[in-house]
CSV table of C-alpha atoms and ligand atoms in Angstrom, one decimal:
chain,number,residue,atom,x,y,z
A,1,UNK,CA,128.2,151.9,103.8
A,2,UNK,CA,127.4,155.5,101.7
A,3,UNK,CA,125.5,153.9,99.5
A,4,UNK,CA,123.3,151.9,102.7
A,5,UNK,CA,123.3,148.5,101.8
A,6,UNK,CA,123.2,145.9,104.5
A,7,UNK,CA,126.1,145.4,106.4
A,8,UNK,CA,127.7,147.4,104.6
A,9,UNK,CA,128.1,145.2,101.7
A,10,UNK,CA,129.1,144.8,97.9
A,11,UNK,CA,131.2,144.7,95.2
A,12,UNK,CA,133.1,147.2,93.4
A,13,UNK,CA,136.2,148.7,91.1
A,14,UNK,CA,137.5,151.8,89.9
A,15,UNK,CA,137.3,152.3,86.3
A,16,UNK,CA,138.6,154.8,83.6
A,17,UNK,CA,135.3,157.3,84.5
A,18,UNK,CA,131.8,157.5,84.7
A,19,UNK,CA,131.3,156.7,81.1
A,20,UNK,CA,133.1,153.0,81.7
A,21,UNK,CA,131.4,152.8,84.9
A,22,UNK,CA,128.0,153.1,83.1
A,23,UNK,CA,128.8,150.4,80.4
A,24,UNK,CA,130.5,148.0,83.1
A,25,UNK,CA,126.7,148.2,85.0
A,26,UNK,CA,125.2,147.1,81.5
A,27,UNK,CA,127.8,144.5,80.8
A,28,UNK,CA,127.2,143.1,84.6
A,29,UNK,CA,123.5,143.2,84.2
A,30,UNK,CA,123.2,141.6,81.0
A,31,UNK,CA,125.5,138.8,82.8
A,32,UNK,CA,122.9,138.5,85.9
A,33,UNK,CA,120.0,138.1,83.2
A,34,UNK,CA,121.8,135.9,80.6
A,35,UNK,CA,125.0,134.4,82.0
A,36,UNK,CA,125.9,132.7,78.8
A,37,UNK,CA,126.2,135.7,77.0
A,38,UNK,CA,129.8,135.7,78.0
A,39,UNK,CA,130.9,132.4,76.5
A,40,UNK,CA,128.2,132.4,73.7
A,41,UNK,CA,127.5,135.9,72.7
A,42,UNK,CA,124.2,138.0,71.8
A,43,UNK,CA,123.0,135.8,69.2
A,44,UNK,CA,122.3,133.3,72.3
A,45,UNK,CA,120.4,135.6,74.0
A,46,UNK,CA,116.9,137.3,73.1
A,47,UNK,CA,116.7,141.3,71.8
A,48,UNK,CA,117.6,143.1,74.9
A,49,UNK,CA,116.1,146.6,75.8
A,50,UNK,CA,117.4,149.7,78.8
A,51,UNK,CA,115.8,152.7,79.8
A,52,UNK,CA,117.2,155.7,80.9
A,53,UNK,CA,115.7,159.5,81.1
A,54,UNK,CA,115.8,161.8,78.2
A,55,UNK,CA,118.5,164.1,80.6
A,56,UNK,CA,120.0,160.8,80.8
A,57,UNK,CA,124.3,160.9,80.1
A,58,UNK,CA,124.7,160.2,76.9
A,59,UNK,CA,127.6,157.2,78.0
A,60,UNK,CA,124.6,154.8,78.8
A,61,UNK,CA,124.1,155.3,74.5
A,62,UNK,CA,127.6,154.8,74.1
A,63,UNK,CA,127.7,151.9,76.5
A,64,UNK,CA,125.1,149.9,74.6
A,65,UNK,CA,126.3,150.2,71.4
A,66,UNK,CA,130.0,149.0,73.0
A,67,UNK,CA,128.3,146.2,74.2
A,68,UNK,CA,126.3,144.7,70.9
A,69,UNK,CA,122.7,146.1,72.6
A,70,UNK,CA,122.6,148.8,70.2
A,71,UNK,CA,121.4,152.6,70.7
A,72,UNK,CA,118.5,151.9,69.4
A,73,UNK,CA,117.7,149.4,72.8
A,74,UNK,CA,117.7,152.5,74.8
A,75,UNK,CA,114.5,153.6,75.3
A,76,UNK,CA,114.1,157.6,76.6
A,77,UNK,CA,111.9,157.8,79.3
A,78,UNK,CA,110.5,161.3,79.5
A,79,UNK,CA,111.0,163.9,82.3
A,80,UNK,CA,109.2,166.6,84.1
A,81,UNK,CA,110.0,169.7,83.7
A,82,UNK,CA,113.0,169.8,86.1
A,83,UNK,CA,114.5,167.3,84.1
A,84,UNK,CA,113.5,163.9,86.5
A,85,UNK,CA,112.3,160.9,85.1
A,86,UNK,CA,108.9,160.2,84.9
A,87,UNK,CA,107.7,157.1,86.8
A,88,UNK,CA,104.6,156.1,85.2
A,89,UNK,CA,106.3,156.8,81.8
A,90,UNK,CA,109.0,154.0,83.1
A,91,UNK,CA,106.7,151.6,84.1
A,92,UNK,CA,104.2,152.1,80.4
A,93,UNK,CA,107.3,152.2,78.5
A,94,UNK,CA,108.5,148.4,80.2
A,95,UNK,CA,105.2,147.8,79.4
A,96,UNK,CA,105.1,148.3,75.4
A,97,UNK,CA,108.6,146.4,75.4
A,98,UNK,CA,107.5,143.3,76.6
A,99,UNK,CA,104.4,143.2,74.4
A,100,UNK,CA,107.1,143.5,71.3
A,101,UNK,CA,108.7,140.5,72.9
A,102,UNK,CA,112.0,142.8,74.3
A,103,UNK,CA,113.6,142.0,77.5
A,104,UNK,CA,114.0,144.7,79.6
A,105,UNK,CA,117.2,144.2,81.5
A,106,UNK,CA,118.4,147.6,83.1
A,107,UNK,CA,116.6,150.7,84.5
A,108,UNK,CA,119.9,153.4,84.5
A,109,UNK,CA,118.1,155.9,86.7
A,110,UNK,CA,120.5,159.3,87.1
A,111,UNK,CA,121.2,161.2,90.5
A,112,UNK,CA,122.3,164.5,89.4
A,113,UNK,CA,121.9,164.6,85.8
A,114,UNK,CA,124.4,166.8,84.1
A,115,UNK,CA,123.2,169.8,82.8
A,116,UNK,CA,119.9,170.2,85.0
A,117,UNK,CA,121.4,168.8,88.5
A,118,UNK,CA,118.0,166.8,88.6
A,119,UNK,CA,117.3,163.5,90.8
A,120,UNK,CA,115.7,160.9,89.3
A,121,UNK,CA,112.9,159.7,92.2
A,122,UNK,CA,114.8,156.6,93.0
A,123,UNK,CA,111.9,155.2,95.3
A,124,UNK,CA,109.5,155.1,92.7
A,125,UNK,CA,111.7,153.8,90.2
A,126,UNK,CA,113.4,151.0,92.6
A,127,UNK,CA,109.5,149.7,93.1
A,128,UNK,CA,108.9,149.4,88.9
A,129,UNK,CA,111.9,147.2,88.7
A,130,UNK,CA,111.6,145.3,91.6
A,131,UNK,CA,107.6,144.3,90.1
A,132,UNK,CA,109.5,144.0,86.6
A,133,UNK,CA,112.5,142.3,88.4
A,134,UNK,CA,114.7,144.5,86.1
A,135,UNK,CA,118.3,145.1,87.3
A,136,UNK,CA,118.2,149.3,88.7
A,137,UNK,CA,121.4,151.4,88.5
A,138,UNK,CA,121.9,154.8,89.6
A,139,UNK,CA,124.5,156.7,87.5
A,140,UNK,CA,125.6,159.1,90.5
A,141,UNK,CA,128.7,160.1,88.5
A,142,UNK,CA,127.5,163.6,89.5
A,143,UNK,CA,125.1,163.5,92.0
A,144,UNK,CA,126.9,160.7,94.3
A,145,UNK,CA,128.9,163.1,96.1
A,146,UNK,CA,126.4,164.3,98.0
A,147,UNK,CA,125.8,160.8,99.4
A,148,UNK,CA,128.7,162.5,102.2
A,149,UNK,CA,126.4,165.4,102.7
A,150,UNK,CA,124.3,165.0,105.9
A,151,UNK,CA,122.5,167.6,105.0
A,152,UNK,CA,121.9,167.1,101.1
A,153,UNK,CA,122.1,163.0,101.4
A,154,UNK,CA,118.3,162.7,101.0
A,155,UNK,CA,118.2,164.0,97.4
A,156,UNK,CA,119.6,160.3,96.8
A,157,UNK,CA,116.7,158.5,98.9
A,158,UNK,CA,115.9,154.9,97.4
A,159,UNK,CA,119.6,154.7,96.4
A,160,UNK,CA,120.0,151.6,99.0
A,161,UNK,CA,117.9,149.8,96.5
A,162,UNK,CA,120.0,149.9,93.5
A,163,UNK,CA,121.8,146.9,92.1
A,164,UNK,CA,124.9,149.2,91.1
A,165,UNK,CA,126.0,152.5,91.2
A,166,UNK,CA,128.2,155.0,89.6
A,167,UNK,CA,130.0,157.2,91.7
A,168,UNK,CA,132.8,160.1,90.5
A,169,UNK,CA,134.9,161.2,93.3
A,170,UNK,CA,136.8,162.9,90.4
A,171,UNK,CA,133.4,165.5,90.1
A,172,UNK,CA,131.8,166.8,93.1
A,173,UNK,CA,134.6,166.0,95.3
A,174,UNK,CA,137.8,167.3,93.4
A,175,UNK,CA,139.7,164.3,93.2
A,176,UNK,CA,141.9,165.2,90.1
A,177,UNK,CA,141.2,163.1,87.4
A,178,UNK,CA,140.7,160.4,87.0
A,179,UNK,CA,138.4,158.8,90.0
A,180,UNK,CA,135.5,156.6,89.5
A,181,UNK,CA,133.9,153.7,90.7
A,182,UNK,CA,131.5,151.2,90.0
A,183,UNK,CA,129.8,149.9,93.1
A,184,UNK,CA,127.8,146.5,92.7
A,185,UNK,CA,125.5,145.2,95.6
A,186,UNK,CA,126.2,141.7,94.9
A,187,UNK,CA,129.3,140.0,95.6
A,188,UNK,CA,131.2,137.9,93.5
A,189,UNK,CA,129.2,139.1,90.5
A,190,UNK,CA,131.4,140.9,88.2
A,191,UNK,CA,134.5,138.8,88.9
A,192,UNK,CA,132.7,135.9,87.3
A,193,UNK,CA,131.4,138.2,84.7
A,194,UNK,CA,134.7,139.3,83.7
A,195,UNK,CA,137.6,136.8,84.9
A,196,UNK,CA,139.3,134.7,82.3
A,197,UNK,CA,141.6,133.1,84.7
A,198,UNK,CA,145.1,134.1,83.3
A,199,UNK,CA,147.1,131.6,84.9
A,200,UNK,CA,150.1,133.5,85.0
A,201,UNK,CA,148.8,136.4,86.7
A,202,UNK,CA,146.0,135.3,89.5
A,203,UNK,CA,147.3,132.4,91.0
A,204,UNK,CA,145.3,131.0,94.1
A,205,UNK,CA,148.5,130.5,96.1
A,206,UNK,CA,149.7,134.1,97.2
A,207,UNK,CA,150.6,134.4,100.6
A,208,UNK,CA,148.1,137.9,101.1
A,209,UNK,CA,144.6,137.9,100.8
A,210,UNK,CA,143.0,137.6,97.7
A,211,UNK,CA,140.2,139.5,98.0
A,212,UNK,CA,143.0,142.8,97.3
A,213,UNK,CA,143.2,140.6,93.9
A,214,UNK,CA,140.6,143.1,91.9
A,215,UNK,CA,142.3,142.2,88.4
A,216,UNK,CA,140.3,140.0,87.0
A,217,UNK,CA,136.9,141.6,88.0
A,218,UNK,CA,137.8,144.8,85.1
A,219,UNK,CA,138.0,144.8,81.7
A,220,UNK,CA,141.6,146.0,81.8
A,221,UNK,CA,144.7,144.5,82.8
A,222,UNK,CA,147.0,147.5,83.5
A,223,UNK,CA,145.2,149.9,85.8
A,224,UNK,CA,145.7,153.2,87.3
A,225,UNK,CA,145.8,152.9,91.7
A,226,UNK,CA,142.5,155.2,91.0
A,227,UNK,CA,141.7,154.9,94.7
A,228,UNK,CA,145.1,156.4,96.1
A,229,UNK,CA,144.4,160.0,95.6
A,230,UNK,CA,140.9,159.4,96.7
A,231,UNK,CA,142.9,158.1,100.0
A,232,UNK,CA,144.9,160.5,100.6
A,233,UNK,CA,142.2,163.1,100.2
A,234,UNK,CA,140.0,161.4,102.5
A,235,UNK,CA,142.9,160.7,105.3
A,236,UNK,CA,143.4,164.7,104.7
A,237,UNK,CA,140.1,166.3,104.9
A,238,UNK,CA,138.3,163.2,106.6
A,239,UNK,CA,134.5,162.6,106.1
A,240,UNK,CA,133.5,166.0,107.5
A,241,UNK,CA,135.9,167.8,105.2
A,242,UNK,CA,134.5,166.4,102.0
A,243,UNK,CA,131.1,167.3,103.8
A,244,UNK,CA,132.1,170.8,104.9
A,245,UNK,CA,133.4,171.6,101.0
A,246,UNK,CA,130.1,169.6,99.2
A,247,UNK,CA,128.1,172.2,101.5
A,248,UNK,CA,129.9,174.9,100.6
A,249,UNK,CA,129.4,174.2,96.9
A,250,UNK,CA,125.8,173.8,97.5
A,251,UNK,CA,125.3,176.9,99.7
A,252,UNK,CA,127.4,178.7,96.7
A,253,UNK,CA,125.2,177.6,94.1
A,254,UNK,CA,122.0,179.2,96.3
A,255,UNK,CA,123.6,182.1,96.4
A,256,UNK,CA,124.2,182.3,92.6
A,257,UNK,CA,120.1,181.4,92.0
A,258,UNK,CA,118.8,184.0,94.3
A,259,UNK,CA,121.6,186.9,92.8
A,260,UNK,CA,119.7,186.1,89.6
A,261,UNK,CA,116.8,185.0,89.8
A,262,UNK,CA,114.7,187.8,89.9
A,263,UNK,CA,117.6,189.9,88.1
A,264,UNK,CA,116.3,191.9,85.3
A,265,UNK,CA,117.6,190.1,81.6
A,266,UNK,CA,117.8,187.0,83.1
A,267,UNK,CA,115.3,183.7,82.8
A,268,UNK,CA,115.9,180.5,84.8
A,269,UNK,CA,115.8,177.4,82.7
A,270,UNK,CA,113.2,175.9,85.3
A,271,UNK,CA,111.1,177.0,88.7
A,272,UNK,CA,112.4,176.7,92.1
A,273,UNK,CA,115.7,176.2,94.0
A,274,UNK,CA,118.0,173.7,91.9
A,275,UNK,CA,119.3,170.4,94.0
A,276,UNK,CA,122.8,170.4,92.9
A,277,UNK,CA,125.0,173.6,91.9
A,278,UNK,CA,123.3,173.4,88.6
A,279,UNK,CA,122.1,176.9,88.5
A,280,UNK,CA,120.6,176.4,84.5
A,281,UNK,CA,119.4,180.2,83.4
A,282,UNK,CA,119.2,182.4,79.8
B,1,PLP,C1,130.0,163.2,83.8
B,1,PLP,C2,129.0,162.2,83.8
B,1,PLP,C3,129.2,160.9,83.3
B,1,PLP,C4,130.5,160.5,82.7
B,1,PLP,O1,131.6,160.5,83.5
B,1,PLP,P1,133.1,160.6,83.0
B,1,PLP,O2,133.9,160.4,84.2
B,1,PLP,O3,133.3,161.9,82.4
B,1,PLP,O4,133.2,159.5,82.0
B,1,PLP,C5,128.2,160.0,83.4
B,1,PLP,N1,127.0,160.3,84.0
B,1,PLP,C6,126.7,161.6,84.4
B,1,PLP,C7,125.4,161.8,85.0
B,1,PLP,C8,127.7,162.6,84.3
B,1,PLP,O5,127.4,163.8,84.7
């Protein structure tokens, strides 16, 4: 429902942070593209390539080389000089991999990147992969929170449009570590991407409903209840709460960039009013 898709739907886990969130994005995108990846591996599949900004996190890096892609199948899309991802860059660089005979599988666009606060301009990029038919993720680790702004919601326009999504309530919103999720528009997709069936574990005959049966759709078998302090948080402070302190945080960091921005000794990293608390200056 944040996040706008239709009806409220999709898919979605808690994982062990943003970082795991990322590669589980890649891992589920690779299985849209090439479903027998899973039983038969990458030699089964053609040379894979993802693209991500240059202020990109550096976990969508890690994330392919976890997953056999390899760093070097990241291509770095350049940015403008507040730090957000150049569109036509995107869309030349897709370009230039099909020619080599890559397959480009995953856009990882970032909404709040992590050391400018920029917003990748998720409209522009959800209509490149659409025409490329290339899975889009947003990695809203840090920006996401401000998806339960009503005032700050629209940095995250075009979001509706992503295939998955990386949210941290464990950054923006002060959950204590740790709290993140992976949210996936399409239902159904990552259990089939991850479940192995262990018979002893997920049997089809429990008397409750299934669908609280998230096992085998992660990686793991032990997990943390990541989603219980996010609860109780919410039942505490309720949606307007989280709103009232993401606004506050937001109005604080204003207040920081005009204290210094025309203060004597100091030099702001980049022009104009930053979109997230990221007040970046030398
Ligand atoms: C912090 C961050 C991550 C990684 O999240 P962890 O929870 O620390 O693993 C990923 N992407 C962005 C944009 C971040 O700022």
């Amino acid at each position: 429902e944040m996040i706008g898709w239709p009806g409220g739907c999709g898919d979605g886990i808690f994982s062990p942070g943003g970082a795991i969130s990322n590669m589980y994005a890649m891992l589920i995108a690779r299985f849209k593209m090439f479903p027998e990846v899973k039983e038969k591996g990458m030699a089964a599949i053609p040379r894979l390539v993802a693209f991500t900004s240059e202020h990109s996190h550096f976990s969508v890096k890690k994330g392919a080389a976890a997953l056999g892609i390899g760093t070097d199948s990241v291509i770095l899309i350049g940015c403008d000089e507040r730090g957000k991802m150049i569109p036509s860059d995107l869309e030349r660089r897709i370009l230039e991999a099909k020619q080599k005979g890559f397959v480009p599988f995953l856009v990882s666009a970032t909404a709040g990147t992590t050391v400018y606060g920029a917003f990748d301009p998720l409209i522009a990029i959800a209509d490149i992969c659409k025409k490329y038919k290339i899975w889009m993720h947003v990695d809203g680790a840090w920006g996401g929170g401000l998806l339960m702004s009503r005032k700050h919601k629209w940095k995250l326009n075009g979001v509706e449009r992503a295939n998955s999504v990386t949210w941290n309530p464990h950054k923006m919103m002060g959950v204590p570590l740790q709290c993140s999720a992976l949210l996936v528009r399409e239902e159904g997709l990552m259990q089939s991407c991850n479940q192995m069936h262990a018979s002893y574990l997920f049997q089809q005959d429990k008397h409750y409903d299934l669908s609280y049966d998230t096992g085998d759709k992660a990686l793991q078998c032990g997990r943390h209840v990541d989603v219980f302090k996010l609860w109780l948080m919410w039942r505490a402070k309720g949606t307007t709460g989280f709103e009232a302190q993401i606004d506050k945080c937001l109005e604080l960091a204003e207040y920081l960039y005009n204290k210094i921005k025309n203060r004597e000794g100091y030099e702001m990293v980049f022009d104009g009013k930053p979109q997230h608390t990221n007040v970046c200056f030398w």
